[in-house]
Structure formats: C-alpha cells, structure tokens
Short mmCIF file of C-alpha atoms and ligand atoms in Angstrom, two decimals:
data_model
loop_
_atom_site.label_atom_id
_atom_site.label_comp_id
_atom_site.label_asym_id
_atom_site.label_seq_id
_atom_site.Cartn_x
_atom_site.Cartn_y
_atom_site.Cartn_z
CA MET V 28 -0.23 0.22 0.16
CA SER V 29 1.30 3.41 -0.88
CA GLU V 30 2.10 6.22 1.88
CA GLN V 31 -1.13 7.42 3.31
CA HIS V 32 -1.81 11.06 3.51
CA ILE V 33 -1.85 13.26 6.38
CA SER V 34 -5.70 13.57 6.75
CA THR V 35 -5.59 9.45 6.58
CA LYS V 36 -3.04 9.14 9.33
CA ALA V 37 -4.35 11.92 11.38
CA LEU V 38 -7.63 9.33 11.82
CA HIS V 39 -6.04 5.97 11.95
CA ALA V 40 -2.27 5.73 12.38
CA GLY V 41 -1.27 4.15 15.90
CA HIS V 42 -4.48 2.50 16.60
CA ASP V 43 -4.72 -0.93 16.10
CA THR V 44 -8.37 -1.84 17.10
CA THR V 45 -7.61 -5.61 17.52
CA GLN V 46 -5.34 -4.50 20.50
CA THR V 47 -8.37 -2.19 22.01
CA LEU V 48 -11.40 -4.81 22.10
CA GLY V 49 -12.39 -3.66 18.43
CA THR V 50 -13.29 -0.02 19.58
CA ARG V 51 -13.50 2.28 16.97
CA ALA V 52 -12.51 5.09 19.19
CA VAL V 53 -9.38 5.35 20.75
CA PRO V 54 -10.21 4.11 24.45
CA ILE V 55 -8.71 6.22 27.57
CA TYR V 56 -6.73 4.05 29.79
CA GLN V 57 -7.13 5.73 33.02
CA SER V 58 -4.85 3.92 34.83
CA THR V 59 -1.67 4.64 36.79
CA SER V 60 0.11 1.13 36.56
CA TYR V 61 -0.24 -2.30 34.66
CA VAL V 62 -0.07 -5.60 36.45
CA PHE V 63 3.25 -7.61 35.51
CA ASN V 64 2.49 -11.46 34.97
CA ASP V 65 5.07 -12.52 37.36
CA THR V 66 8.69 -11.09 38.70
CA ASP V 67 10.70 -12.11 35.91
CA HIS V 68 8.01 -10.46 33.63
CA ALA V 69 8.63 -7.42 35.71
CA ALA V 70 12.33 -7.64 35.83
CA ASN V 71 12.28 -7.71 31.95
CA LEU V 72 10.24 -4.92 31.70
CA PHE V 73 12.61 -2.73 33.90
CA SER V 74 15.61 -3.95 32.22
CA LEU V 75 14.35 -3.23 28.47
CA ALA V 76 14.69 -6.99 27.67
CA GLU V 77 11.04 -6.93 26.85
CA LEU V 78 8.80 -3.35 25.96
CA GLY V 79 5.78 -3.16 27.81
CA PHE V 80 3.58 -0.53 30.13
CA ILE V 81 5.02 -0.45 33.61
CA TYR V 82 3.93 3.23 34.96
CA THR V 83 2.01 6.07 33.41
CA ARG V 84 4.71 8.43 34.02
CA LEU V 85 6.58 6.49 31.49
CA ASN V 86 4.00 5.28 29.24
CA ASN V 87 0.10 4.51 28.91
CA PRO V 88 -1.74 2.93 26.01
CA THR V 89 -4.14 5.99 25.14
CA ASN V 90 -0.94 8.32 25.08
CA ASP V 91 0.92 5.66 23.13
CA ILE V 92 -1.55 5.64 20.32
CA LEU V 93 -1.25 9.61 20.41
CA GLN V 94 2.40 9.11 20.25
CA ASN V 95 2.85 6.84 17.11
CA ARG V 96 0.22 9.16 15.16
CA LEU V 97 2.02 12.07 15.95
CA ALA V 98 5.23 10.40 14.61
CA ALA V 99 3.52 9.17 11.62
CA ILE V 100 2.30 12.10 10.68
CA GLU V 101 5.35 14.26 11.21
CA GLY V 102 7.56 11.64 9.89
CA GLY V 103 9.71 10.55 12.44
CA ILE V 104 10.49 6.97 14.02
CA GLY V 105 8.90 7.93 17.37
CA ALA V 106 7.56 10.63 19.72
CA VAL V 107 6.90 11.09 23.28
CA VAL V 108 3.91 13.29 24.68
CA PHE V 109 4.28 15.63 27.40
CA ALA V 110 1.98 17.42 30.27
CA SER V 111 2.59 20.75 28.14
CA GLY V 112 4.38 22.02 25.16
CA THR V 113 6.75 23.97 27.82
CA SER V 114 6.97 20.65 29.46
CA ALA V 115 8.28 18.90 26.19
CA ILE V 116 10.62 21.81 25.57
CA SER V 117 12.31 21.79 28.66
CA THR V 118 12.60 18.41 29.00
CA GLY V 119 13.68 17.60 25.37
CA LEU V 120 16.58 19.94 26.01
CA LEU V 121 17.52 18.94 29.63
CA THR V 122 17.72 15.44 28.43
CA LEU V 123 20.00 16.58 25.79
CA LEU V 124 22.42 19.25 27.33
CA LYS V 125 24.28 19.76 30.67
CA ALA V 126 25.72 22.60 32.57
CA GLY V 127 28.30 24.10 30.00
CA ASP V 128 26.50 23.44 26.82
CA HIS V 129 25.24 26.56 24.86
CA ILE V 130 22.05 26.61 22.46
CA VAL V 131 21.81 28.59 19.41
CA ALA V 132 18.32 30.09 19.17
CA SER V 133 16.05 32.15 17.00
CA SER V 134 15.52 35.48 18.83
CA SER V 135 11.47 35.13 17.61
CA LEU V 136 10.17 32.40 19.96
CA TYR V 137 7.04 32.28 22.13
CA GLY V 138 7.78 34.40 25.30
CA GLY V 139 7.79 31.56 27.51
CA THR V 140 10.48 29.82 25.58
CA TYR V 141 12.33 32.76 25.49
CA ASN V 142 12.36 32.94 29.04
CA LEU V 143 13.71 29.53 29.57
CA LEU V 144 16.63 29.87 27.31
CA ASN V 145 16.99 33.54 28.40
CA VAL V 146 16.77 33.14 32.08
CA THR V 147 16.08 29.55 33.64
CA LEU V 148 18.24 27.68 31.84
CA PRO V 149 21.55 29.81 32.55
CA ARG V 150 20.76 29.31 36.07
CA LEU V 151 21.98 25.51 35.30
CA GLY V 152 24.91 26.57 33.29
CA ILE V 153 23.39 26.50 29.87
CA THR V 154 23.56 29.48 27.88
CA THR V 155 21.87 30.52 24.58
CA THR V 156 23.10 32.84 21.72
CA PHE V 157 19.98 34.33 20.31
CA VAL V 158 20.27 35.44 16.64
CA ASP V 159 18.15 36.94 13.70
CA ALA V 160 17.04 33.85 12.10
CA SER V 161 16.17 35.44 8.59
CA ASP V 162 19.85 35.15 7.81
CA ALA V 163 20.95 31.51 8.52
CA SER V 164 24.63 32.17 8.46
CA ASN V 165 24.13 34.07 11.75
CA PHE V 166 23.67 30.66 13.07
CA GLU V 167 27.14 29.86 11.90
CA THR V 168 28.67 32.96 13.35
CA ALA V 169 27.31 32.20 16.88
CA VAL V 170 28.52 28.29 17.39
CA GLN V 171 30.81 27.90 19.90
CA ASP V 172 33.00 24.81 20.83
CA ASN V 173 30.16 23.99 23.56
CA THR V 174 27.28 24.57 21.11
CA ARG V 175 25.12 21.36 21.36
CA ALA V 176 21.71 22.38 19.88
CA PHE V 177 19.75 24.91 17.36
CA PHE V 178 16.34 25.91 18.38
CA VAL V 179 13.64 27.64 16.25
CA GLU V 180 10.21 28.10 15.73
CA SER V 181 9.24 27.30 12.09
CA LEU V 182 6.62 30.18 12.11
CA GLY V 183 7.47 32.14 15.07
CA ASN V 184 5.05 33.27 17.65
CA PRO V 185 4.16 36.45 17.05
CA LYS V 186 6.24 37.61 14.47
CA LEU V 187 5.12 35.13 12.02
CA ASP V 188 8.60 34.76 10.43
CA VAL V 189 8.70 31.88 8.15
CA LEU V 190 12.48 30.43 8.56
CA ASP V 191 14.21 28.79 6.15
CA LEU V 192 15.02 25.27 7.56
CA GLU V 193 16.96 23.87 5.07
CA ALA V 194 19.64 26.50 5.10
CA ILE V 195 19.71 26.72 8.93
CA SER V 196 19.73 22.72 8.97
CA LYS V 197 22.80 22.82 6.42
CA GLN V 198 24.27 24.93 9.42
CA ALA V 199 23.43 22.40 11.92
CA LYS V 200 24.86 19.59 10.28
CA ALA V 201 28.18 21.47 9.61
CA ALA V 202 28.19 22.26 13.48
CA LYS V 203 27.40 18.53 14.40
CA VAL V 204 24.26 19.47 16.63
CA PRO V 205 20.67 18.65 16.39
CA PHE V 206 18.21 21.34 14.82
CA ILE V 207 15.36 21.33 17.01
CA VAL V 208 12.06 23.20 15.52
CA ASP V 209 8.99 23.96 17.69
CA ASN V 210 6.35 23.37 14.72
CA THR V 211 3.20 24.49 16.84
CA VAL V 212 2.37 27.54 15.05
CA ALA V 213 2.48 25.59 11.41
CA THR V 214 0.93 22.35 12.43
CA PRO V 215 1.93 19.15 10.79
CA ALA V 216 -0.68 19.63 8.48
CA LEU V 217 0.92 22.46 6.70
CA LEU V 218 4.46 21.60 7.27
CA ASN V 219 6.85 18.82 8.16
CA PRO V 220 10.13 20.11 9.37
CA ILE V 221 11.91 16.66 9.03
CA LYS V 222 11.18 16.64 5.35
CA HIS V 223 13.27 20.15 5.51
CA GLY V 224 16.15 18.66 7.64
CA ALA V 225 14.97 19.28 11.35
CA ASP V 226 16.12 16.44 13.80
CA ILE V 227 13.90 16.87 16.27
CA VAL V 228 10.29 18.42 16.06
CA ILE V 229 8.27 20.10 19.10
CA HIS V 230 4.69 20.88 19.54
CA SER V 231 2.23 22.47 22.12
CA LEU V 232 -0.59 20.16 21.42
CA THR V 233 -2.60 22.71 23.50
CA LYS V 234 -2.75 24.58 20.34
CA TYR V 235 -4.27 23.70 16.66
CA ILE V 236 -3.85 19.98 17.41
CA GLY V 237 -5.84 19.76 20.50
CA GLY V 238 -7.54 22.82 18.59
CA GLN V 239 -10.46 23.20 21.08
CA GLY V 240 -8.85 25.13 23.73
CA ASN V 241 -9.65 22.07 26.48
CA SER V 242 -6.30 20.54 27.18
CA LEU V 243 -2.88 21.22 27.44
CA GLY V 244 -0.11 18.92 26.21
CA GLY V 245 3.12 18.81 24.46
CA VAL V 246 5.13 16.09 21.93
CA ILE V 247 8.98 15.76 20.86
CA VAL V 248 9.20 13.94 17.59
CA ASP V 249 12.41 12.37 16.79
CA ALA V 250 13.24 12.15 13.06
CA GLY V 251 16.06 9.05 14.15
CA ASN V 252 18.49 10.74 11.59
CA PHE V 253 20.98 12.42 14.17
CA ASP V 254 24.07 10.85 14.55
CA TRP V 255 24.64 10.78 18.61
CA ALA V 256 28.08 8.64 18.18
CA ASN V 257 29.50 11.84 16.63
CA GLY V 258 31.54 12.89 19.77
CA ASN V 259 29.46 15.47 20.68
CA PHE V 260 27.14 13.86 23.19
CA PRO V 261 29.20 11.51 25.35
CA GLU V 262 25.64 10.59 27.25
CA PHE V 263 24.51 8.51 24.07
CA THR V 264 28.02 6.62 23.90
CA GLU V 265 29.21 6.32 27.45
CA PRO V 266 27.27 4.26 29.98
CA SER V 267 24.70 5.97 31.50
CA ALA V 268 24.74 6.43 35.56
CA GLY V 269 21.06 7.47 35.12
CA TYR V 270 19.96 3.68 33.99
CA HIS V 271 22.05 0.89 35.10
CA GLY V 272 24.78 1.53 32.74
CA LEU V 273 22.71 1.77 29.45
CA VAL V 274 24.93 2.74 26.57
CA TYR V 275 21.87 4.40 24.65
CA HIS V 276 23.54 4.57 21.27
CA GLU V 277 24.86 0.89 21.17
CA ALA V 278 21.45 -0.60 22.65
CA LEU V 279 18.93 1.70 21.04
CA GLY V 280 20.72 2.94 17.78
CA ASN V 281 18.77 5.94 16.10
CA ALA V 282 15.83 5.61 18.83
CA SER V 283 18.46 6.62 21.44
CA TYR V 284 16.98 9.90 22.20
CA THR V 285 13.30 8.49 22.22
CA PHE V 286 14.11 6.05 24.84
CA LYS V 287 16.07 8.46 26.81
CA LEU V 288 13.46 10.95 26.96
CA ILE V 289 11.00 8.14 28.35
CA LEU V 290 13.64 6.33 30.58
CA GLU V 291 15.41 9.77 31.99
CA GLY V 292 13.25 12.97 30.86
CA LEU V 293 9.90 11.76 32.22
CA ARG V 294 11.27 9.35 34.88
CA ASP V 295 13.13 12.36 36.25
CA PHE V 296 11.12 15.60 35.79
CA GLY V 297 7.70 13.76 35.56
CA GLY V 298 6.00 15.69 32.91
CA ALA V 299 3.68 13.00 31.59
CA LEU V 300 0.55 13.71 30.08
CA SER V 301 -2.86 12.68 31.31
CA PRO V 302 -4.53 9.97 29.55
CA PHE V 303 -7.75 11.88 29.38
CA ASN V 304 -5.91 15.01 27.90
CA ALA V 305 -4.30 12.58 25.18
CA PHE V 306 -7.84 11.58 24.54
CA GLN V 307 -9.22 15.02 24.13
CA ILE V 308 -5.96 15.73 21.93
CA ILE V 309 -6.57 12.96 19.77
CA GLN V 310 -10.18 14.10 19.13
CA GLY V 311 -8.80 17.23 17.94
CA LEU V 312 -5.89 15.95 15.76
CA GLU V 313 -8.53 13.72 14.19
CA THR V 314 -10.07 16.71 12.49
CA LEU V 315 -6.80 18.84 12.28
CA THR V 316 -6.30 19.34 8.39
CA VAL V 317 -9.77 20.26 8.07
CA ARG V 318 -9.78 22.67 10.70
CA ILE V 319 -6.29 24.28 9.58
CA LYS V 320 -7.74 24.77 6.11
CA LYS V 321 -10.51 27.01 7.31
CA HIS V 322 -8.26 28.81 9.90
CA SER V 323 -5.84 29.67 7.16
CA GLU V 324 -8.36 30.74 4.96
CA ASN V 325 -10.31 33.03 7.19
CA ALA V 326 -6.97 34.12 8.21
CA LEU V 327 -6.05 35.40 4.71
CA GLU V 328 -9.17 37.08 4.19
CA LEU V 329 -9.21 38.79 6.98
CA ALA V 330 -5.58 39.94 6.98
CA GLN V 331 -6.39 41.26 3.47
CA TRP V 332 -9.46 43.24 4.77
CA LEU V 333 -7.45 44.77 7.42
CA GLU V 334 -4.77 45.93 5.01
CA GLY V 335 -7.83 48.06 3.57
CA ARG V 336 -8.44 49.83 6.75
CA GLU V 337 -7.27 53.31 7.38
CA GLU V 338 -7.28 52.84 11.20
CA VAL V 339 -4.61 49.78 10.70
CA ALA V 340 -0.67 50.86 10.49
CA TRP V 341 0.24 47.75 9.29
CA VAL V 342 -0.44 44.15 8.63
CA ASN V 343 1.54 40.84 9.25
CA TYR V 344 0.48 37.42 7.69
CA PRO V 345 2.95 35.10 5.61
CA GLY V 346 0.23 34.54 2.98
CA LEU V 347 0.02 38.41 2.13
CA GLU V 348 1.73 39.88 -0.90
CA SER V 349 3.04 42.35 1.13
CA SER V 350 4.81 40.03 3.49
CA PRO V 351 8.34 39.92 3.43
CA TYR V 352 8.32 36.43 4.08
CA LYS V 353 5.82 35.49 1.29
CA ALA V 354 8.33 33.72 -0.64
CA LEU V 355 9.27 31.44 2.32
CA ALA V 356 5.54 30.88 2.44
CA ASP V 357 5.38 29.66 -0.97
CA LYS V 358 7.95 27.13 -0.21
CA TYR V 359 7.15 25.96 2.96
CA LEU V 360 3.78 26.87 3.80
CA PRO V 361 2.00 26.34 0.00
CA LYS V 362 -1.28 24.66 1.62
CA GLY V 363 -2.04 27.39 4.03
CA GLN V 364 -0.19 29.62 6.52
CA SER V 365 -2.38 28.81 9.56
CA GLY V 366 -4.63 31.22 11.41
CA ILE V 367 -2.41 34.06 13.49
CA VAL V 368 -2.44 37.52 12.22
CA THR V 369 -0.82 40.33 13.52
CA PHE V 370 -1.58 44.06 12.93
CA GLY V 371 -0.50 47.53 14.23
CA ILE V 372 -3.20 50.19 15.04
CA LYS V 373 -2.40 53.72 14.43
CA GLY V 374 -2.60 55.31 17.90
CA GLY V 375 -0.29 52.80 19.59
CA PHE V 376 -0.15 51.11 22.99
CA GLU V 377 -3.48 53.01 24.41
CA ALA V 378 -5.74 52.54 20.95
CA ALA V 379 -4.11 48.80 20.94
CA LYS V 380 -5.44 48.43 24.49
CA LYS V 381 -9.11 49.82 23.86
CA PHE V 382 -9.32 48.07 20.50
CA THR V 383 -8.71 44.66 22.11
CA ASP V 384 -11.12 45.37 25.15
CA ALA V 385 -13.99 46.09 22.28
CA THR V 386 -14.18 42.77 20.29
CA GLU V 387 -17.01 40.16 21.38
CA VAL V 388 -16.51 37.25 19.06
CA PHE V 389 -13.04 37.59 19.50
CA SER V 390 -12.07 36.49 23.00
CA LEU V 391 -9.42 38.26 24.86
CA LEU V 392 -7.12 35.52 26.00
CA ALA V 393 -3.50 34.22 26.18
CA ASN V 394 -3.82 30.97 24.03
CA ILE V 395 -3.80 30.46 19.85
CA GLY V 396 -5.06 27.50 17.88
CA ASP V 397 -8.47 27.47 19.39
CA THR V 398 -11.20 26.90 16.82
CA LYS V 399 -12.69 30.23 18.69
CA SER V 400 -11.30 33.34 17.72
CA LEU V 401 -9.22 34.99 19.76
CA ILE V 402 -7.10 38.23 20.68
CA ILE V 403 -4.34 40.09 22.53
CA HIS V 404 -2.19 42.63 22.88
CA PRO V 405 1.01 41.10 23.48
CA ALA V 406 3.18 44.22 24.67
CA SER V 407 0.90 44.45 27.85
CA THR V 408 0.45 40.68 28.69
CA THR V 409 2.55 37.98 27.28
CA HIS V 410 5.77 40.13 26.22
CA GLN V 411 5.24 42.60 29.36
CA GLN V 412 8.41 41.26 31.02
CA LEU V 413 10.53 41.41 28.09
CA THR V 414 12.79 44.69 27.36
CA ALA V 415 11.91 46.81 24.89
CA GLU V 416 14.76 45.74 22.76
CA GLN V 417 13.89 42.16 23.49
CA GLN V 418 10.39 42.93 22.56
CA ALA V 419 11.42 44.41 19.15
CA ASP V 420 13.74 41.30 18.41
CA ALA V 421 10.65 39.33 19.23
CA GLY V 422 8.66 41.42 16.96
CA VAL V 423 6.39 42.91 19.34
CA GLY V 424 5.77 46.50 19.16
CA GLN V 425 3.66 48.71 21.29
CA ASP V 426 0.54 48.64 18.92
CA LEU V 427 0.83 45.17 17.85
CA ILE V 428 -2.38 43.03 18.21
CA ARG V 429 -2.57 39.35 17.85
CA LEU V 430 -5.54 37.52 16.24
CA SER V 431 -5.83 34.06 16.30
CA VAL V 432 -8.44 33.55 13.82
CA GLY V 433 -10.86 30.54 14.48
CA ILE V 434 -13.09 28.91 12.12
CA GLU V 435 -16.43 31.28 12.56
CA ASP V 436 -18.25 32.58 9.63
CA ILE V 437 -15.56 35.44 8.40
CA ASN V 438 -18.45 37.74 7.88
CA ASP V 439 -19.16 37.73 11.83
CA LEU V 440 -15.15 38.32 12.37
CA LYS V 441 -15.07 40.95 9.86
CA SER V 442 -18.19 42.72 11.91
CA ASP V 443 -16.68 42.03 15.52
CA LEU V 444 -13.61 44.01 14.26
CA GLU V 445 -15.49 46.64 12.42
CA ASN V 446 -17.12 47.33 15.78
CA ALA V 447 -14.02 47.52 17.62
CA PHE V 448 -12.64 50.06 15.27
CA LYS V 449 -15.89 52.30 15.91
CA SER V 450 -15.06 52.46 19.29
CA LEU V 451 -11.71 53.95 19.13
C1 PLP K 8 5.31 28.29 19.67
C2 PLP K 8 4.71 27.86 20.97
N1 PLP K 8 5.43 26.83 21.60
C3 PLP K 8 5.07 26.30 22.60
C4 PLP K 8 4.08 26.91 23.70
C5 PLP K 8 4.03 26.33 25.04
O1 PLP K 8 3.15 25.63 24.96
P1 PLP K 8 1.80 25.25 26.04
O2 PLP K 8 1.29 26.48 26.49
O3 PLP K 8 1.41 23.96 25.95
O4 PLP K 8 2.98 24.68 27.33
C6 PLP K 8 3.65 28.20 23.29
C7 PLP K 8 2.47 28.58 23.89
O5 PLP K 8 1.97 29.48 23.24
C8 PLP K 8 3.46 28.26 21.89
O6 PLP K 8 3.03 29.32 21.38
#
C-alpha cells in the first residue's frame, strides 16, 4: 500500500483496533500502573529486555496511540508526549544538554520559551545566543565549541517569520548539533520540518492539534536521523549512570533520544500527559487538516481586509503579497499559512488596548489555535516582562495586536472587528 496522506493518518495511525477490543474510538486507559505477569516479567520490563507498560509517568496505552500517530504524521521514528508544550521543550533540552553547554536559538520565539532559554537555563549553566534567524549564516557565526543544539520556531509566535529551515539545517549539520524545530503554529498539516532537515520537532498540542482550547499537552517527535555518536554527546555513547550502565547508542541506535526522553526525561522530570488529555487531543488531531484549512482561509481573508482599513498602520501575515516572508511561505507553507495574524493600530499602545477590549466574538485571552477566535495585546500581557529591545527582536511593538483567527463565519469576524474600530 502506498504511503497514506496526513488526513488519513490523523484518523487511523497508531491505533490497532484488535488491541482495544475492537473499539473504533481510541479508549481512555485511565490507569496509573499495569499488572505484571510475574516477577520475571517485571524484571524484563525494567531492564528493557521486553517492552511494555510499567507506570503511566513513563507510558500509557492511550498516550502511546497519540505518540505513534504524531510520529507518523510528522515523519519521525518515534514520539513522546508531555503534560504541556513547555514541558516538552524543557524536558527535551534537559535530556540533551548539561551545564556548560550552549544553544543557538532564533530570537523570534514564544515568550515562555524565550524566558526558559534566556533566564532559567542559564541558572543551570546552559546558555543561549539568540540570533536573527532570517539570515541562516547568523547561526554559523554564533556557534561555539560547546554548542549542542539549534532551536527555532518554523513560524515564529508572534513575529510570524517563516524560516528557511533547509538553510539553517545545513548550518546545524556543519556544527554537528541537532536542529530542533517548534512547529506549533505551522502544524504538521501545513509543514513537516523533518522533510526540510529538522532532527527533532516539538509541538504544543494545546494549540491547533488539540484545537478546541480544552487540554494542555506537548510532544517531541524524533526524526531518528541524528548521529548521537558524533563525539559531541558522550551521554549517548558512554554507560549511563542514570540507567544502570545502559549505553544508549549501542543498545537503541537511532531511537536513542526517544528512549532517553522516556527513561530519564519523563522518569526524572515527571511531565507526563494525562491519558484523559491524550484522548481529548486525539479527538482534535482527527480533524486537524480540515480545521487548519478553514483557519488559514479565514486568516488570509481577514488580513487582506485589515490591509484596506485606514485605522491600521500595518498587517503581518505570511500569505499576504506584502509580507517579507511570502516567498518562504510559498516554499514551506503552500497549503496555507495557519491562523495567526498580527497588525499595528494607529494610536499605539493605548489604542491597541482599547481595540482589544472592544471585541466580542474574539475572546481576550492568552492562547492560540482554538476553533474560536482569540485576541491579545502582547506588549501589555505575554511580552510585558521583556525589555523594549527584546520585544523588538521578538517582533512585538507597542501597537501590535495578535489575532488567532478561528473557524467562525468570516462575516461575523469582520463585523466584530468593525465594531471594535468604531470604539476607537
Ligand atoms: C510556539 C509555542 N511553543 C510552545 C508553547 C508552549 O506550549 P504550552 O502552553 O502547551 O506549554 C506555546 C504557547 O503559547 C507556543 O506558542
């Protein structure tokens, strides 16, 4: 059978109905632990001589179906789910890095991730150089002897910069470090970073994949291509003190990182996804391709409409002809550019706040990727803790309003914004 398309995989991949009593829907296995056949069986599971379920902090049958489905959709060899996107990012990095290591990252990142790299990880001795990712050669310039990872967002939140993943991946290969791509805003329905050279793909499942604004979750997908034995990662090639002398690369080959995320990352940091949330996220994932098409259509139409408004100073959406990222969007996001639109309002900070307070269909809240339309003024909320320079690097001006365009009727969205303009 030929390789299935993403919309088919989103409904079927990872679920063998003969293993779930024939249930057509993926069941929720709401159990913390699993009965062993006998002590030998238990010993084999703990020593990895046999694979199976031990404890839900490490794995769970519902979570496992979600993991296998996401790996299939992103084109990876394995995936591990987490309690949130942030848990996926922090555990993913801490499983890979140690004190003294260095990251090169795009400066255009979700504010929480920026803070993790800029403030929290340095406290543990892991530092980051932030670069303007629109020029891939900036990554090469920032590489140090101790650089061990590149980190970017394929479609930056909220700058909406589309990155040239292939060019950055070349720099990562030259530096012999894994290229980690947060693909949350683009979604796997519009872009598969592994096809463009990513080694590790991360998602906040809280956003478009869950899609209904009801459950937090995160995932790391491992492409299985990175050479952990290249000399830069002794934790993969020397006996692990954390797992009774296991030499990951020898025992697990290209699945080393996936297993390390479970055996050490989830075991030690504990950011496991609740099976109930996994179930909810599976419901969302099944309709992702249909929803993201509508999100993208509504966002493009609204961005074009905003461009024609005299109250608006500028509009940023990668699908607009006026966008500096249009050529990259044509290459990397030809099926649609997702649902986030940002624009600047004439009148700056105060006008932006007033406008944001006046919408009714657009809910004022700190999330993206819901079926319902959302609005926020980042300078006074999500990005308020950054300096003016950091805000500028992240693409957050005082006048910027971020819309997460939902799948409502486009005319209702336009009239809601029309009313908010009238309130100014
Ligand atoms: C691009 C991106 N990555 C990661 C996260 C963090 O995800 P979570 O809120 O699920 O922890 C967010 C949250 O807004 C995000 O926008």
